[in-house]
Amino acid sequence: MIDFRYHIVSIVAIFFALGAGVVLGAGPLKGTASQVVADQAERDRTALEQARADAIQAKSLDKYRDDYVAKVTAGLTDGKLANQKVAIITLPTAEGEMTNAVQDSLEKAGAQVTTRVALDPKLFDQGQRQLIEPLVNELVTPDVTFPADSNTYQRAGLILARGVLAHDNTKPLDPESTKILSGLSDSKLVSVKPTPKDRANLVVVIAAKPPTPLPDNSSYADTVDFVEGLDLGSSGAVLAGAPESAHDGGLLKAMRGDNDATKIVSSVDVANMPSGQATIVFALVEQAGGKAGQYGGVDAKNGVAPSAVQAKEN
């Protein structure tokens, strides 16, 4: 990008030219001011062409990197999620393109994606908070036991988990599941497409990029609790997002600051890249084995991905 100072210099040069033209007229410095403007315009043009060339090169290298990683990792993830059923849950304003890429990666690894559940912003609206607890109590089923120290949003996560998830992949959608999904859908808190036939045993939660202005990390407390509830009601959960979500003001940053959450929920902060989508697959394999890890490129405690040895063994 051309530095703003170039524009300042150009403007100053124009005023100089105007002033010189008035004072000097056709005097001995005739043409000097106009030459200054012409020289600056040439420098601006050259800088713009260089910036454009740099952008094209960077885009080409990014494409090469992504294409290379996609081809190399495709073989590594083949069959890793065979016989596994995965639900995808998207948080409000999560990117559809990234979600589609994650689903494609899961299916190429052998997983059956049972459904996609979109959460409505109203679910985490502080003005609606007092309505969530009664709804949770209304939808709870006899086979759901809330931990003694659980809070409203952990319980809400457990309720949604009972609707679309289970601890094994042999559970079909039953009348209790239908009741839960109908209750949440009728309350305009979730949208479920397609209606699943089976309950998944694993879940990927897709985070959105942080809004502007950036919120305080503590504002995600309810969302983190909700994701914990999803994990408790399944064989494992991975929270995935773009790198921005792992910086201050993002959901992954908030989750990674919660010691209780990181003990059970995994995270991947490069879900917008083929390498990150492969990492989600390996993180789900790790979750199915009862372990959790924080992976990616932004302050990820456990590195870029589960180790190659671990991935091979799994």
Tab-separated table of C-alpha atoms in Angstrom:
chain	number	residue	atom	x	y	z
A	1	MET	CA	0.000	0.000	0.000
A	2	ILE	CA	1.337	3.463	-0.876
A	3	ASP	CA	2.381	5.406	2.209
A	4	PHE	CA	0.083	8.321	2.972
A	5	ARG	CA	3.053	10.643	3.049
A	6	TYR	CA	3.288	10.379	-0.726
A	7	HIS	CA	-0.122	11.975	-1.029
A	8	ILE	CA	0.876	14.747	1.356
A	9	VAL	CA	3.985	15.462	-0.699
A	10	SER	CA	1.912	15.533	-3.879
A	11	ILE	CA	-0.521	18.022	-2.394
A	12	VAL	CA	2.293	20.233	-1.127
A	13	ALA	CA	3.929	20.088	-4.538
A	14	ILE	CA	0.726	21.209	-6.220
A	15	PHE	CA	0.410	24.222	-3.931
A	16	PHE	CA	4.063	24.997	-4.512
A	17	ALA	CA	3.489	24.873	-8.243
A	18	LEU	CA	0.525	27.199	-8.020
A	19	GLY	CA	2.434	29.629	-5.853
A	20	ALA	CA	5.486	29.525	-8.058
A	21	GLY	CA	3.384	30.124	-11.127
A	22	VAL	CA	1.858	33.255	-9.644
A	23	VAL	CA	5.113	34.685	-8.318
A	24	LEU	CA	7.447	33.733	-11.131
A	25	GLY	CA	5.183	33.755	-14.124
A	26	ALA	CA	7.455	33.121	-17.052
A	27	GLY	CA	10.592	33.787	-15.013
A	28	PRO	CA	13.812	31.777	-14.769
A	29	LEU	CA	12.240	28.978	-12.682
A	30	LYS	CA	9.493	28.399	-15.210
A	31	GLY	CA	8.706	24.652	-15.385
A	32	THR	CA	10.489	23.730	-12.135
A	33	ALA	CA	7.310	23.374	-10.070
A	34	SER	CA	5.525	21.380	-12.733
A	35	GLN	CA	8.537	19.071	-12.924
A	36	VAL	CA	8.290	18.470	-9.155
A	37	VAL	CA	4.668	17.438	-9.594
A	38	ALA	CA	5.520	15.206	-12.556
A	39	ASP	CA	8.365	13.524	-10.682
A	40	GLN	CA	6.157	12.869	-7.679
A	41	ALA	CA	3.415	11.454	-9.905
A	42	GLU	CA	5.937	9.097	-11.465
A	43	ARG	CA	7.122	7.935	-8.052
A	44	ASP	CA	3.513	7.347	-6.991
A	45	ARG	CA	2.868	5.342	-10.166
A	46	THR	CA	5.968	3.222	-9.612
A	47	ALA	CA	5.072	2.586	-5.970
A	48	LEU	CA	1.533	1.603	-6.960
A	49	GLU	CA	2.793	-0.830	-9.579
A	50	GLN	CA	5.176	-2.379	-7.047
A	51	ALA	CA	2.409	-2.712	-4.469
A	52	ARG	CA	0.203	-4.403	-7.059
A	53	ALA	CA	2.996	-6.789	-8.056
A	54	ASP	CA	3.657	-7.632	-4.386
A	55	ALA	CA	-0.045	-8.337	-3.816
A	56	ILE	CA	-0.220	-10.616	-6.851
A	57	GLN	CA	2.877	-12.503	-5.708
A	58	ALA	CA	1.541	-12.872	-2.157
A	59	LYS	CA	-1.795	-14.152	-3.463
A	60	SER	CA	-0.021	-16.637	-5.712
A	61	LEU	CA	2.127	-17.893	-2.847
A	62	ASP	CA	-0.926	-18.208	-0.598
A	63	LYS	CA	-2.687	-20.252	-3.266
A	64	TYR	CA	0.386	-22.434	-3.722
A	65	ARG	CA	0.634	-23.002	0.035
A	66	ASP	CA	-3.030	-23.882	0.397
A	67	ASP	CA	-3.069	-26.143	-2.658
A	68	TYR	CA	0.115	-27.895	-1.538
A	69	VAL	CA	-1.108	-28.435	2.000
A	70	ALA	CA	-4.490	-29.647	0.759
A	71	LYS	CA	-2.875	-32.294	-1.449
A	72	VAL	CA	-0.337	-33.392	1.147
A	73	THR	CA	-2.783	-33.605	4.041
A	74	ALA	CA	-5.567	-35.292	2.061
A	75	GLY	CA	-3.877	-38.662	2.314
A	76	LEU	CA	-3.074	-38.166	5.988
A	77	THR	CA	-6.698	-37.639	6.966
A	78	ASP	CA	-8.219	-40.354	4.785
A	79	GLY	CA	-10.267	-42.704	6.943
A	80	LYS	CA	-9.370	-40.979	10.214
A	81	LEU	CA	-13.042	-40.367	10.982
A	82	ALA	CA	-14.442	-43.554	9.474
A	83	ASN	CA	-17.533	-44.731	11.373
A	84	GLN	CA	-17.738	-41.397	13.189
A	85	LYS	CA	-20.755	-39.099	13.062
A	86	VAL	CA	-20.156	-35.380	13.402
A	87	ALA	CA	-22.554	-32.482	13.909
A	88	ILE	CA	-21.523	-28.961	12.918
A	89	ILE	CA	-22.794	-26.092	15.049
A	90	THR	CA	-22.273	-22.554	13.811
A	91	LEU	CA	-22.207	-19.549	16.085
A	92	PRO	CA	-23.926	-16.323	14.959
A	93	THR	CA	-22.257	-14.688	11.902
A	94	ALA	CA	-19.850	-17.604	11.388
A	95	GLU	CA	-18.607	-17.680	7.799
A	96	GLY	CA	-20.486	-20.070	5.532
A	97	GLU	CA	-17.512	-20.595	3.213
A	98	MET	CA	-15.278	-21.702	6.065
A	99	THR	CA	-18.029	-23.941	7.449
A	100	ASN	CA	-18.454	-25.600	4.043
A	101	ALA	CA	-14.700	-26.196	3.804
A	102	VAL	CA	-14.649	-27.770	7.267
A	103	GLN	CA	-17.575	-30.047	6.376
A	104	ASP	CA	-15.844	-31.100	3.165
A	105	SER	CA	-12.705	-31.959	5.142
A	106	LEU	CA	-14.673	-34.029	7.640
A	107	GLU	CA	-16.449	-35.978	4.927
A	108	LYS	CA	-13.198	-36.643	3.046
A	109	ALA	CA	-11.835	-38.072	6.307
A	110	GLY	CA	-14.725	-40.546	6.360
A	111	ALA	CA	-17.112	-38.836	8.781
A	112	GLN	CA	-20.859	-38.707	8.344
A	113	VAL	CA	-21.972	-35.114	8.947
A	114	THR	CA	-25.411	-35.609	10.416
A	115	THR	CA	-26.628	-31.998	10.505
A	116	ARG	CA	-25.708	-28.327	10.759
A	117	VAL	CA	-27.198	-26.312	13.594
A	118	ALA	CA	-27.088	-22.515	13.331
A	119	LEU	CA	-27.329	-20.675	16.657
A	120	ASP	CA	-29.277	-17.419	16.659
A	121	PRO	CA	-27.779	-14.275	18.266
A	122	LYS	CA	-30.796	-14.210	20.573
A	123	LEU	CA	-29.473	-17.293	22.365
A	124	PHE	CA	-26.623	-15.253	23.870
A	125	ASP	CA	-28.461	-11.936	24.148
A	126	GLN	CA	-28.277	-10.725	27.742
A	127	GLY	CA	-31.828	-9.438	27.397
A	128	GLN	CA	-33.028	-12.994	26.744
A	129	ARG	CA	-31.011	-14.637	29.494
A	130	GLN	CA	-33.899	-14.887	31.938
A	131	LEU	CA	-35.862	-16.890	29.343
A	132	ILE	CA	-33.175	-19.521	28.789
A	133	GLU	CA	-33.326	-21.199	32.209
A	134	PRO	CA	-37.106	-21.891	32.128
A	135	LEU	CA	-36.786	-23.251	28.594
A	136	VAL	CA	-33.919	-25.524	29.628
A	137	ASN	CA	-35.970	-26.863	32.525
A	138	GLU	CA	-38.931	-27.397	30.216
A	139	LEU	CA	-36.912	-29.347	27.647
A	140	VAL	CA	-34.775	-31.465	29.976
A	141	THR	CA	-35.265	-35.206	29.499
A	142	PRO	CA	-35.157	-37.975	32.139
A	143	ASP	CA	-31.836	-39.288	30.844
A	144	VAL	CA	-30.029	-35.930	31.213
A	145	THR	CA	-28.325	-35.236	34.526
A	146	PHE	CA	-26.929	-31.773	35.060
A	147	PRO	CA	-23.640	-31.546	36.981
A	148	ALA	CA	-24.217	-30.080	40.418
A	149	ASP	CA	-22.037	-27.036	39.699
A	150	SER	CA	-23.350	-26.412	36.164
A	151	ASN	CA	-24.748	-23.031	35.143
A	152	THR	CA	-27.527	-21.979	32.777
A	153	TYR	CA	-25.505	-22.061	29.558
A	154	GLN	CA	-23.710	-25.303	30.310
A	155	ARG	CA	-27.153	-26.819	30.819
A	156	ALA	CA	-28.409	-25.243	27.592
A	157	GLY	CA	-25.450	-26.819	25.767
A	158	LEU	CA	-26.289	-30.171	27.326
A	159	ILE	CA	-29.896	-29.838	26.187
A	160	LEU	CA	-28.921	-29.139	22.575
A	161	ALA	CA	-26.430	-31.997	22.847
A	162	ARG	CA	-29.262	-34.334	23.879
A	163	GLY	CA	-31.075	-33.269	20.730
A	164	VAL	CA	-28.340	-33.934	18.165
A	165	LEU	CA	-25.475	-35.644	20.010
A	166	ALA	CA	-24.700	-38.697	22.115
A	167	HIS	CA	-21.685	-40.410	23.640
A	168	ASP	CA	-21.718	-43.082	20.957
A	169	ASN	CA	-22.704	-43.086	17.311
A	170	THR	CA	-25.492	-45.656	17.487
A	171	LYS	CA	-28.201	-43.396	18.894
A	172	PRO	CA	-30.983	-42.457	16.472
A	173	LEU	CA	-33.034	-39.297	16.656
A	174	ASP	CA	-35.805	-40.205	19.109
A	175	PRO	CA	-38.997	-38.447	20.316
A	176	GLU	CA	-37.056	-36.715	23.098
A	177	SER	CA	-34.610	-35.326	20.535
A	178	THR	CA	-37.481	-34.125	18.369
A	179	LYS	CA	-39.070	-32.404	21.366
A	180	ILE	CA	-35.834	-30.569	22.152
A	181	LEU	CA	-35.173	-29.452	18.581
A	182	SER	CA	-38.774	-28.321	18.155
A	183	GLY	CA	-38.641	-26.334	21.390
A	184	LEU	CA	-35.391	-24.605	20.504
A	185	SER	CA	-36.481	-23.957	16.911
A	186	ASP	CA	-39.913	-22.637	17.904
A	187	SER	CA	-38.170	-20.242	20.308
A	188	LYS	CA	-36.090	-18.986	17.355
A	189	LEU	CA	-32.873	-19.918	19.139
A	190	VAL	CA	-31.567	-22.444	16.606
A	191	SER	CA	-32.058	-23.527	13.019
A	192	VAL	CA	-31.445	-27.195	12.179
A	193	LYS	CA	-30.810	-28.215	8.566
A	194	PRO	CA	-31.199	-30.955	7.621
A	195	THR	CA	-33.162	-32.663	10.347
A	196	PRO	CA	-30.828	-35.494	11.367
A	197	LYS	CA	-31.773	-39.143	11.326
A	198	ASP	CA	-29.031	-40.071	13.754
A	199	ARG	CA	-27.355	-38.336	16.662
A	200	ALA	CA	-23.666	-37.597	16.186
A	201	ASN	CA	-21.008	-38.531	18.714
A	202	LEU	CA	-18.636	-35.652	17.876
A	203	VAL	CA	-19.217	-31.947	17.252
A	204	VAL	CA	-17.365	-29.085	15.582
A	205	VAL	CA	-18.384	-25.602	16.700
A	206	ILE	CA	-17.564	-22.867	14.171
A	207	ALA	CA	-16.712	-19.487	15.695
A	208	ALA	CA	-17.216	-16.128	13.998
A	209	LYS	CA	-14.597	-13.428	13.591
A	210	PRO	CA	-14.807	-10.881	16.419
A	211	PRO	CA	-17.017	-7.835	15.825
A	212	THR	CA	-15.936	-4.202	15.729
A	213	PRO	CA	-15.372	-2.639	18.199
A	214	LEU	CA	-13.702	-5.594	19.878
A	215	PRO	CA	-15.606	-6.903	22.911
A	216	ASP	CA	-13.997	-7.822	26.202
A	217	ASN	CA	-12.971	-11.481	26.373
A	218	SER	CA	-15.249	-11.948	29.384
A	219	SER	CA	-18.285	-11.254	27.184
A	220	TYR	CA	-17.904	-14.773	25.759
A	221	ALA	CA	-18.374	-16.517	29.113
A	222	ASP	CA	-21.860	-17.803	28.257
A	223	THR	CA	-20.724	-19.079	24.860
A	224	VAL	CA	-17.747	-20.904	26.376
A	225	ASP	CA	-20.061	-22.496	28.942
A	226	PHE	CA	-22.427	-23.541	26.146
A	227	VAL	CA	-19.601	-25.247	24.242
A	228	GLU	CA	-18.581	-27.034	27.445
A	229	GLY	CA	-22.134	-28.351	27.680
A	230	LEU	CA	-21.920	-29.674	24.111
A	231	ASP	CA	-18.718	-31.491	25.008
A	232	LEU	CA	-20.234	-32.986	28.153
A	233	GLY	CA	-23.132	-34.351	26.115
A	234	SER	CA	-20.973	-35.974	23.440
A	235	SER	CA	-17.724	-37.855	22.869
A	236	GLY	CA	-15.902	-34.635	22.162
A	237	ALA	CA	-16.047	-31.071	20.855
A	238	VAL	CA	-13.658	-28.942	18.782
A	239	LEU	CA	-14.072	-25.172	18.654
A	240	ALA	CA	-12.751	-23.878	15.330
A	241	GLY	CA	-12.242	-20.412	13.902
A	242	ALA	CA	-10.047	-18.093	11.858
A	243	PRO	CA	-6.873	-16.592	13.393
A	244	GLU	CA	-8.717	-13.403	14.357
A	245	SER	CA	-10.842	-15.392	16.813
A	246	ALA	CA	-7.715	-16.348	18.790
A	247	HIS	CA	-6.689	-12.753	19.446
A	248	ASP	CA	-8.119	-10.468	22.146
A	249	GLY	CA	-11.806	-9.899	21.481
A	250	GLY	CA	-12.276	-13.359	19.959
A	251	LEU	CA	-14.069	-16.466	21.194
A	252	LEU	CA	-11.091	-18.825	20.933
A	253	LYS	CA	-8.983	-16.406	22.971
A	254	ALA	CA	-11.674	-16.386	25.657
A	255	MET	CA	-12.052	-20.167	25.662
A	256	ARG	CA	-8.307	-20.724	25.889
A	257	GLY	CA	-8.259	-18.490	28.959
A	258	ASP	CA	-10.714	-20.791	30.744
A	259	ASN	CA	-8.763	-23.598	32.407
A	260	ASP	CA	-11.827	-25.767	32.938
A	261	ALA	CA	-12.867	-25.466	29.285
A	262	THR	CA	-9.438	-26.301	27.861
A	263	LYS	CA	-9.331	-29.518	29.861
A	264	ILE	CA	-12.207	-30.941	27.821
A	265	VAL	CA	-12.705	-28.821	24.663
A	266	SER	CA	-10.152	-28.666	21.840
A	267	SER	CA	-9.624	-25.626	19.613
A	268	VAL	CA	-8.145	-24.892	16.180
A	269	ASP	CA	-7.520	-21.265	15.188
A	270	VAL	CA	-6.713	-21.771	11.482
A	271	ALA	CA	-9.979	-23.322	10.311
A	272	ASN	CA	-9.955	-21.068	7.234
A	273	MET	CA	-6.899	-22.915	5.856
A	274	PRO	CA	-6.566	-26.475	4.485
A	275	SER	CA	-3.920	-27.217	7.114
A	276	GLY	CA	-6.306	-26.106	9.834
A	277	GLN	CA	-9.135	-28.181	8.428
A	278	ALA	CA	-6.873	-31.239	8.578
A	279	THR	CA	-5.989	-30.306	12.147
A	280	ILE	CA	-9.694	-30.289	13.031
A	281	VAL	CA	-9.886	-33.897	11.836
A	282	PHE	CA	-6.945	-34.939	14.022
A	283	ALA	CA	-8.327	-32.958	16.970
A	284	LEU	CA	-11.624	-34.850	16.665
A	285	VAL	CA	-9.728	-38.155	16.614
A	286	GLU	CA	-7.951	-37.022	19.765
A	287	GLN	CA	-11.259	-36.018	21.363
A	288	ALA	CA	-12.746	-39.436	20.585
A	289	GLY	CA	-9.815	-40.873	22.518
A	290	GLY	CA	-10.600	-38.741	25.546
A	291	LYS	CA	-7.943	-36.042	25.096
A	292	ALA	CA	-8.058	-32.321	24.344
A	293	GLY	CA	-5.583	-29.879	22.820
A	294	GLN	CA	-5.286	-26.267	21.637
A	295	TYR	CA	-3.864	-26.003	18.126
A	296	GLY	CA	-3.071	-23.428	15.474
A	297	GLY	CA	-0.884	-20.431	14.833
A	298	VAL	CA	-1.933	-17.920	17.500
A	299	ASP	CA	-0.692	-18.655	21.031
A	300	ALA	CA	-1.769	-22.291	20.679
A	301	LYS	CA	-0.627	-24.115	23.806
A	302	ASN	CA	-0.176	-27.490	22.107
A	303	GLY	CA	1.381	-26.336	18.842
A	304	VAL	CA	0.232	-26.339	15.258
A	305	ALA	CA	-1.433	-29.771	15.366
A	306	PRO	CA	-1.367	-33.138	17.110
A	307	SER	CA	2.022	-34.748	16.469
A	308	ALA	CA	2.595	-36.799	13.327
A	309	VAL	CA	3.241	-39.889	15.429
A	310	GLN	CA	-0.004	-39.421	17.294
A	311	ALA	CA	-1.904	-38.813	14.047
A	312	LYS	CA	-0.402	-41.965	12.532
A	313	GLU	CA	-1.227	-44.074	15.565
A	314	ASN	CA	-4.797	-42.846	15.628
